[in-house]
């Protein structure tokens, strides 16, 4: 198959919550002797629906099979983060997720998580269609939207 439209959740060039990738992005891409993966079951399912082409039975079964494998004890590694922990991952070679959590009601005890996307100058080689996942061009990040900011505090 030729990939899927991914839901950009308001992080594409338009800032529209209904924007999807302009083109179908493959889940797996083999390019310059490297196998890369981009999988997020929810953004695939929602993206295809928003693009006006909900998954057919075969596609849905394939998307859910990847989720089932990734979540199986055979392949999954659970980690518990403690204060000060750092985790570095490659979005193109490691499937990762997090569990839901209930934050503390007191502001001083609330969780603070900083997520940083780093674009390496000589990073993993990626096919342009695979690398353009935000409608901003190959290997480009999300568009910064007016009025949207991210708090980083003590």
Tab-separated table of C-alpha atoms in Angstrom:
chain	number	residue	atom	x	y	z
A	1	UNK	CA	0.000	0.000	0.000
A	2	UNK	CA	1.057	3.613	-0.383
A	3	UNK	CA	0.938	4.900	3.177
A	4	UNK	CA	-1.574	7.021	5.045
A	5	UNK	CA	-2.643	10.597	5.595
A	6	UNK	CA	-1.648	11.507	9.168
A	7	UNK	CA	-3.652	13.882	11.371
A	8	UNK	CA	-1.419	16.879	12.087
A	9	UNK	CA	-3.494	17.961	15.123
A	10	UNK	CA	-3.107	21.656	14.386
A	11	UNK	CA	0.677	21.468	13.915
A	12	UNK	CA	0.711	21.725	10.101
A	13	UNK	CA	1.248	24.794	7.942
A	14	UNK	CA	-2.362	25.976	8.258
A	15	UNK	CA	-2.692	25.512	12.019
A	16	UNK	CA	-6.111	23.971	11.288
A	17	UNK	CA	-7.022	21.159	13.700
A	18	UNK	CA	-8.377	19.199	10.701
A	19	UNK	CA	-5.237	19.442	8.546
A	20	UNK	CA	-3.722	16.156	7.430
A	21	UNK	CA	-0.505	15.426	5.574
A	22	UNK	CA	-0.802	16.605	1.971
A	23	UNK	CA	0.376	13.239	0.720
A	24	UNK	CA	0.161	9.684	2.000
A	25	UNK	CA	3.187	8.968	4.182
A	26	UNK	CA	4.427	5.381	4.421
A	27	UNK	CA	4.738	3.787	7.858
A	28	UNK	CA	8.000	2.122	6.822
A	29	UNK	CA	10.600	3.583	4.479
A	30	UNK	CA	13.778	1.884	3.305
A	31	UNK	CA	16.172	4.541	2.064
A	32	UNK	CA	19.966	4.540	1.667
A	33	UNK	CA	20.298	1.206	3.468
A	34	UNK	CA	18.265	2.356	6.488
A	35	UNK	CA	14.819	1.194	7.539
A	36	UNK	CA	12.839	3.996	9.164
A	37	UNK	CA	9.414	3.916	10.728
A	38	UNK	CA	6.746	6.488	11.454
A	39	UNK	CA	3.812	5.024	13.326
A	40	UNK	CA	1.087	6.578	15.417
A	41	UNK	CA	-2.109	4.572	15.152
A	42	UNK	CA	-4.359	7.395	16.361
A	43	UNK	CA	-2.983	9.983	13.936
A	44	UNK	CA	-3.266	7.475	11.073
A	45	UNK	CA	-6.878	6.548	11.875
A	46	UNK	CA	-7.912	10.173	12.491
A	47	UNK	CA	-5.914	11.474	9.522
A	48	UNK	CA	-7.463	9.094	7.040
A	49	UNK	CA	-10.943	9.920	8.364
A	50	UNK	CA	-10.261	13.676	8.147
A	51	UNK	CA	-8.876	13.223	4.610
A	52	UNK	CA	-12.226	11.711	3.637
A	53	UNK	CA	-10.912	8.200	3.258
A	54	UNK	CA	-11.440	6.163	6.418
A	55	UNK	CA	-9.332	3.031	6.701
A	56	UNK	CA	-10.716	-0.029	4.970
A	57	UNK	CA	-10.813	-3.323	6.878
A	58	UNK	CA	-7.374	-4.438	5.629
A	59	UNK	CA	-5.706	-1.113	6.504
A	60	UNK	CA	-7.298	-0.971	9.940
A	61	UNK	CA	-6.187	-4.518	10.672
A	62	UNK	CA	-2.596	-3.655	9.637
A	63	UNK	CA	-2.510	-0.463	11.758
A	64	UNK	CA	-3.871	-2.277	14.807
A	65	UNK	CA	-1.461	-5.210	14.287
A	66	UNK	CA	1.535	-2.848	14.540
A	67	UNK	CA	0.058	-1.390	17.741
A	68	UNK	CA	-0.486	-4.867	19.186
A	69	UNK	CA	3.092	-5.924	18.415
A	70	UNK	CA	4.568	-2.712	19.803
A	71	UNK	CA	2.585	-3.041	23.030
A	72	UNK	CA	3.329	-6.753	23.531
A	73	UNK	CA	5.566	-7.737	26.437
A	74	UNK	CA	7.889	-9.449	23.957
A	75	UNK	CA	8.925	-6.130	22.381
A	76	UNK	CA	7.946	-3.471	24.918
A	77	UNK	CA	10.285	-1.872	27.435
A	78	UNK	CA	8.557	-0.109	30.329
A	79	UNK	CA	10.307	2.782	32.022
A	80	UNK	CA	9.392	4.794	35.083
A	81	UNK	CA	10.610	8.349	34.970
A	82	UNK	CA	11.951	9.946	38.088
A	83	UNK	CA	12.665	13.600	38.728
A	84	UNK	CA	15.587	14.721	36.552
A	85	UNK	CA	15.467	11.779	34.141
A	86	UNK	CA	16.232	12.327	30.471
A	87	UNK	CA	15.184	10.052	27.644
A	88	UNK	CA	16.621	10.381	24.138
A	89	UNK	CA	14.843	8.622	21.283
A	90	UNK	CA	14.978	8.590	17.512
A	91	UNK	CA	11.451	8.989	16.160
A	92	UNK	CA	12.512	7.124	13.033
A	93	UNK	CA	13.891	4.005	14.695
A	94	UNK	CA	12.085	3.581	18.048
A	95	UNK	CA	8.345	3.319	18.562
A	96	UNK	CA	7.465	4.944	21.867
A	97	UNK	CA	4.459	6.052	23.845
A	98	UNK	CA	3.459	6.996	27.332
A	99	UNK	CA	0.684	5.988	29.649
A	100	UNK	CA	-2.017	8.340	30.792
A	101	UNK	CA	-1.391	9.913	34.154
A	102	UNK	CA	-3.289	11.893	36.752
A	103	UNK	CA	-1.448	15.004	37.799
A	104	UNK	CA	-1.316	16.418	41.311
A	105	UNK	CA	-3.944	19.056	42.152
A	106	UNK	CA	-1.369	21.337	43.820
A	107	UNK	CA	0.441	23.556	41.276
A	108	UNK	CA	3.836	23.090	42.954
A	109	UNK	CA	3.578	19.289	42.612
A	110	UNK	CA	2.397	19.152	38.982
A	111	UNK	CA	4.426	17.285	36.429
A	112	UNK	CA	6.636	19.306	34.130
A	113	UNK	CA	7.741	17.525	31.018
A	114	UNK	CA	9.897	19.179	28.411
A	115	UNK	CA	9.780	17.629	24.960
A	116	UNK	CA	12.387	18.761	22.491
A	117	UNK	CA	12.622	17.749	18.858
A	118	UNK	CA	16.184	17.972	17.567
A	119	UNK	CA	17.002	18.070	13.873
A	120	UNK	CA	20.509	16.708	13.379
A	121	UNK	CA	22.518	18.307	10.595
A	122	UNK	CA	23.796	14.928	9.414
A	123	UNK	CA	20.907	12.871	10.772
A	124	UNK	CA	19.478	9.653	9.433
A	125	UNK	CA	18.958	9.882	5.669
A	126	UNK	CA	15.232	9.956	4.845
A	127	UNK	CA	13.264	9.855	1.623
A	128	UNK	CA	11.690	13.298	1.018
A	129	UNK	CA	8.096	11.971	0.989
A	130	UNK	CA	8.716	10.130	4.255
A	131	UNK	CA	10.505	13.111	5.817
A	132	UNK	CA	7.777	15.666	4.978
A	133	UNK	CA	5.460	14.777	7.828
A	134	UNK	CA	4.232	18.267	8.752
A	135	UNK	CA	3.520	19.778	5.291
A	136	UNK	CA	6.469	22.083	5.900
A	137	UNK	CA	8.951	20.328	3.598
A	138	UNK	CA	11.327	17.426	4.114
A	139	UNK	CA	12.897	17.322	7.569
A	140	UNK	CA	11.159	20.505	8.680
A	141	UNK	CA	9.460	20.834	12.033
A	142	UNK	CA	6.034	22.021	13.060
A	143	UNK	CA	4.976	25.544	12.213
A	144	UNK	CA	5.069	27.969	15.097
A	145	UNK	CA	1.576	29.409	15.413
A	146	UNK	CA	0.833	32.979	16.459
A	147	UNK	CA	-0.484	33.070	20.010
A	148	UNK	CA	0.841	29.619	20.842
A	149	UNK	CA	3.719	29.293	23.252
A	150	UNK	CA	5.250	26.580	25.308
A	151	UNK	CA	6.074	27.222	28.923
A	152	UNK	CA	9.394	26.089	30.333
A	153	UNK	CA	9.707	26.970	33.971
A	154	UNK	CA	11.666	26.123	37.073
